[in-house]
């Protein structure tokens, strides 16, 4: 196999969810395809290396520092929604139901994967809560799984003593979801968090 | 979302088996990861564009023309094993059971996907069968599915009139495979191709 392809396979195999077989399939696809596309992909990668940085306030990925959300004076500075990744910011912001600011942790606590508090952007979050009174609420929107819950608990214990209200997004039956397809953990959550009608 | 990331997502989403969600996950992984890795991946892509070409004999991907297999005088020139992709050459050659040459079609006939004979490297294969007498056997090693079988039939009809023996790799129960897990089509093939003991 050509050295250049072998190197490309090795690099592609380091992507998440891409094993050696998939890397090889991708590499051959790239070799077969139009050279212009491969060059453009390489250019796009180099562009990201050159231009993309983390916002010094919310640590979201951005080309401008501070990012568009942090720089937007029309967004409420009193609420910060904490998420684990930049894609969560997109998911939440698309709905337009939240008009505050965000904070991106870049991960969740996971002892099994060796990810501890020092690996997440928690210090940056705490810095944003000073001086007291500006930020009134921290909404923790990590995933509703073990790591997400553990991260939420950990943050809550750090933030509450600072006199800031801490809330957690609700989990329950998805809108439009059938009960018969919901798992037991979700049903238990939905029952526990029932609201009076 | 930063323009540079958006462009990267668009380019990644054009890879086979990568949808928009996966492309976004990959892009954020690349943004978070070490910049050196992203640069290396870009470099590997550009390297492939610059260095990798198709062998003028067997149309396999290679950095040298002719490729190492075609240039290897110790390999028998009397047999050509026809495969659909470069990864098939690797799969077969790893075993070391075939000591002839290869020919890479770069696809299989698929009317549904609009892939006809002119899209495959068939003309290059036929050219290798002249002058008559040098190549004695063409072994068709396309996959044992509808497209692979159709491609084998099509090639067989072209090659046989040239006085060259055409054979097809056997399909049947995989070595070590349990009959109870084999599908009916495979069992039918295995019964039909039974050999006397």
Short mmCIF file of C-alpha atoms in Angstrom, two decimals, chain B:
data_model
loop_
_atom_site.label_atom_id
_atom_site.label_comp_id
_atom_site.label_asym_id
_atom_site.label_seq_id
_atom_site.Cartn_x
_atom_site.Cartn_y
_atom_site.Cartn_z
CA UNK B 1 -21.01 28.88 14.58
CA UNK B 2 -17.59 29.92 13.30
CA UNK B 3 -17.37 30.02 9.48
CA UNK B 4 -14.24 27.88 9.45
CA UNK B 5 -15.96 25.13 11.45
CA UNK B 6 -19.06 25.32 9.28
CA UNK B 7 -16.96 24.84 6.15
CA UNK B 8 -15.16 21.91 7.76
CA UNK B 9 -18.50 20.32 8.72
CA UNK B 10 -19.73 20.69 5.14
CA UNK B 11 -16.61 19.03 3.75
CA UNK B 12 -16.64 16.21 6.30
CA UNK B 13 -20.34 15.56 5.63
CA UNK B 14 -19.43 14.62 2.04
CA UNK B 15 -17.48 11.57 3.25
CA UNK B 16 -19.27 8.23 2.82
CA UNK B 17 -21.22 7.20 5.91
CA UNK B 18 -20.77 10.61 7.53
CA UNK B 19 -23.99 12.58 8.04
CA UNK B 20 -24.28 16.15 9.27
CA UNK B 21 -24.40 15.13 12.96
CA UNK B 22 -21.31 12.95 12.67
CA UNK B 23 -19.53 15.65 10.67
CA UNK B 24 -20.25 18.12 13.47
CA UNK B 25 -19.01 15.70 16.12
CA UNK B 26 -15.81 15.12 14.12
CA UNK B 27 -15.30 18.85 13.54
CA UNK B 28 -15.65 19.67 17.25
CA UNK B 29 -13.32 16.82 18.09
CA UNK B 30 -10.75 18.30 15.71
CA UNK B 31 -11.22 21.80 17.11
CA UNK B 32 -10.76 20.58 20.69
CA UNK B 33 -7.86 18.28 19.90
CA UNK B 34 -4.19 19.17 19.51
CA UNK B 35 -3.61 21.52 16.58
CA UNK B 36 -0.60 19.46 15.54
CA UNK B 37 -2.88 16.48 14.80
CA UNK B 38 -5.20 18.56 12.61
CA UNK B 39 -2.23 19.95 10.68
CA UNK B 40 -0.84 16.44 10.21
CA UNK B 41 -4.19 15.19 8.93
CA UNK B 42 -4.34 18.09 6.46
CA UNK B 43 -0.75 17.36 5.39
CA UNK B 44 -1.59 13.66 4.90
CA UNK B 45 -4.53 14.63 2.68
CA UNK B 46 -2.39 16.96 0.56
CA UNK B 47 0.27 14.24 0.33
CA UNK B 48 -2.27 11.83 -1.08
CA UNK B 49 -3.39 14.40 -3.65
CA UNK B 50 0.21 15.02 -4.71
CA UNK B 51 1.66 11.53 -4.62
CA UNK B 52 -1.01 8.92 -5.13
CA UNK B 53 -1.96 7.91 -8.65
CA UNK B 54 -3.44 4.87 -10.34
CA UNK B 55 -1.09 2.20 -11.65
CA UNK B 56 -1.18 2.39 -15.46
CA UNK B 57 -1.37 -1.42 -15.63
CA UNK B 58 -3.70 -2.64 -12.86
CA UNK B 59 -5.27 0.74 -11.89
CA UNK B 60 -4.58 0.06 -8.19
CA UNK B 61 -3.62 3.13 -6.14
CA UNK B 62 0.14 3.61 -5.94
CA UNK B 63 2.91 6.15 -5.47
CA UNK B 64 5.10 4.51 -8.15
CA UNK B 65 3.91 3.62 -11.61
CA UNK B 66 3.81 0.69 -12.24
CA UNK B 67 2.81 -0.40 -8.73
CA UNK B 68 4.90 -2.80 -6.63
CA UNK B 69 2.79 -5.83 -7.59
CA UNK B 70 2.87 -5.11 -11.32
CA UNK B 71 6.60 -4.40 -11.15
CA UNK B 72 7.34 -7.64 -9.24
CA UNK B 73 8.79 -10.09 -11.77
CA UNK B 74 8.42 -12.98 -9.30
CA UNK B 75 4.64 -12.76 -9.47
CA UNK B 76 2.98 -14.87 -12.13
CA UNK B 77 1.79 -12.83 -15.07
CA UNK B 78 -0.47 -15.67 -16.23
CA UNK B 79 -3.26 -15.02 -13.70
CA UNK B 80 -5.11 -11.78 -13.00
CA UNK B 81 -7.38 -11.49 -9.99
CA UNK B 82 -10.07 -8.87 -10.64
CA UNK B 83 -11.36 -6.99 -7.59
CA UNK B 84 -13.62 -4.01 -7.08
CA UNK B 85 -11.41 -1.91 -4.79
CA UNK B 86 -7.82 -1.42 -3.58
CA UNK B 87 -8.78 -2.73 -0.12
CA UNK B 88 -9.72 -6.07 -1.73
CA UNK B 89 -6.16 -6.34 -3.07
CA UNK B 90 -4.87 -5.90 0.49
CA UNK B 91 -7.37 -8.43 1.88
CA UNK B 92 -6.39 -11.10 -0.67
CA UNK B 93 -2.66 -10.38 -0.71
CA UNK B 94 -2.33 -10.56 3.08
CA UNK B 95 -3.12 -14.27 2.91
CA UNK B 96 -0.33 -14.91 0.42
CA UNK B 97 -2.40 -17.61 -1.33
CA UNK B 98 -2.42 -15.79 -4.64
CA UNK B 99 0.84 -15.12 -6.44
CA UNK B 100 -0.49 -13.62 -9.66
CA UNK B 101 -1.34 -10.02 -10.53
CA UNK B 102 -4.42 -7.93 -9.77
CA UNK B 103 -6.79 -5.64 -11.58
CA UNK B 104 -8.84 -3.04 -9.72
CA UNK B 105 -12.21 -2.12 -11.25
CA UNK B 106 -12.90 0.79 -8.83
CA UNK B 107 -16.51 -0.21 -8.32
CA UNK B 108 -19.12 -2.73 -9.43
CA UNK B 109 -21.93 -2.47 -11.93
CA UNK B 110 -24.95 -0.93 -10.25
CA UNK B 111 -27.78 0.35 -12.44
CA UNK B 112 -29.51 1.70 -9.32
CA UNK B 113 -26.56 3.96 -8.54
CA UNK B 114 -26.04 4.74 -12.20
CA UNK B 115 -22.71 2.87 -12.41
CA UNK B 116 -22.30 1.31 -15.83
CA UNK B 117 -19.41 -0.53 -17.52
CA UNK B 118 -17.87 2.73 -18.73
CA UNK B 119 -17.44 3.84 -15.09
CA UNK B 120 -15.27 0.81 -14.27
CA UNK B 121 -11.69 0.10 -15.37
CA UNK B 122 -12.77 -2.64 -17.74
CA UNK B 123 -11.08 -1.32 -20.90
CA UNK B 124 -7.76 -1.41 -19.00
CA UNK B 125 -8.40 -5.07 -18.09
CA UNK B 126 -9.17 -6.09 -21.67
CA UNK B 127 -6.02 -4.35 -22.87
CA UNK B 128 -3.99 -6.55 -20.51
CA UNK B 129 -5.34 -9.69 -22.20
CA UNK B 130 -3.56 -8.80 -25.47
CA UNK B 131 -1.57 -10.29 -27.03
CA UNK B 132 -3.40 -13.61 -26.45
CA UNK B 133 -1.58 -16.33 -24.53
CA UNK B 134 0.20 -14.31 -21.84
CA UNK B 135 -2.70 -14.14 -19.40
CA UNK B 136 -4.23 -17.61 -19.05
CA UNK B 137 -6.78 -17.05 -16.32
CA UNK B 138 -8.91 -14.21 -15.01
CA UNK B 139 -10.18 -14.87 -11.48
CA UNK B 140 -13.14 -12.64 -10.67
CA UNK B 141 -13.14 -11.79 -6.97
CA UNK B 142 -15.97 -9.27 -6.74
CA UNK B 143 -18.30 -9.58 -3.73
CA UNK B 144 -20.86 -12.38 -3.49
CA UNK B 145 -23.82 -10.00 -3.70
CA UNK B 146 -26.13 -8.94 -6.54
CA UNK B 147 -23.83 -6.22 -7.93
CA UNK B 148 -20.71 -8.37 -7.54
CA UNK B 149 -22.35 -11.32 -9.34
CA UNK B 150 -23.69 -9.11 -12.12
CA UNK B 151 -20.24 -7.59 -12.61
CA UNK B 152 -18.69 -11.07 -12.71
CA UNK B 153 -21.21 -12.23 -15.33
CA UNK B 154 -20.61 -9.14 -17.44
CA UNK B 155 -16.82 -9.55 -17.35
CA UNK B 156 -17.05 -13.24 -18.05
CA UNK B 157 -18.98 -12.58 -21.26
CA UNK B 158 -16.31 -10.10 -22.40
CA UNK B 159 -13.25 -12.13 -21.46
CA UNK B 160 -14.20 -15.70 -22.49
CA UNK B 161 -14.36 -14.92 -26.25
CA UNK B 162 -10.72 -13.78 -26.00
CA UNK B 163 -9.76 -17.40 -25.23
CA UNK B 164 -8.92 -16.69 -21.59
CA UNK B 165 -10.15 -18.99 -18.81
CA UNK B 166 -12.52 -17.15 -16.46
CA UNK B 167 -13.14 -18.32 -12.91
CA UNK B 168 -15.10 -16.97 -9.95
CA UNK B 169 -14.01 -17.24 -6.31
CA UNK B 170 -16.17 -19.73 -4.40
CA UNK B 171 -18.90 -18.63 -2.06
CA UNK B 172 -20.15 -20.83 0.79
CA UNK B 173 -20.01 -21.26 4.55
CA UNK B 174 -17.08 -19.21 5.93
CA UNK B 175 -14.32 -21.30 7.51
CA UNK B 176 -15.17 -21.64 11.20
CA UNK B 177 -18.75 -20.55 10.49
CA UNK B 178 -21.70 -22.33 12.07
CA UNK B 179 -24.43 -23.51 9.72
CA UNK B 180 -27.16 -22.23 12.01
CA UNK B 181 -25.88 -18.66 11.62
CA UNK B 182 -25.50 -18.83 7.82
CA UNK B 183 -28.22 -17.21 5.71
CA UNK B 184 -30.26 -19.30 3.26
CA UNK B 185 -28.57 -17.84 0.16
CA UNK B 186 -25.16 -18.88 1.51
CA UNK B 187 -26.40 -22.38 2.39
CA UNK B 188 -27.89 -22.74 -1.10
CA UNK B 189 -24.54 -21.70 -2.64
CA UNK B 190 -22.62 -24.08 -0.38
CA UNK B 191 -24.90 -27.00 -1.32
CA UNK B 192 -24.82 -26.17 -5.02
CA UNK B 193 -21.01 -25.96 -5.07
CA UNK B 194 -20.50 -29.13 -2.97
CA UNK B 195 -17.36 -31.12 -3.81
CA UNK B 196 -16.94 -34.92 -3.69
CA UNK B 197 -14.99 -36.28 -0.71
#
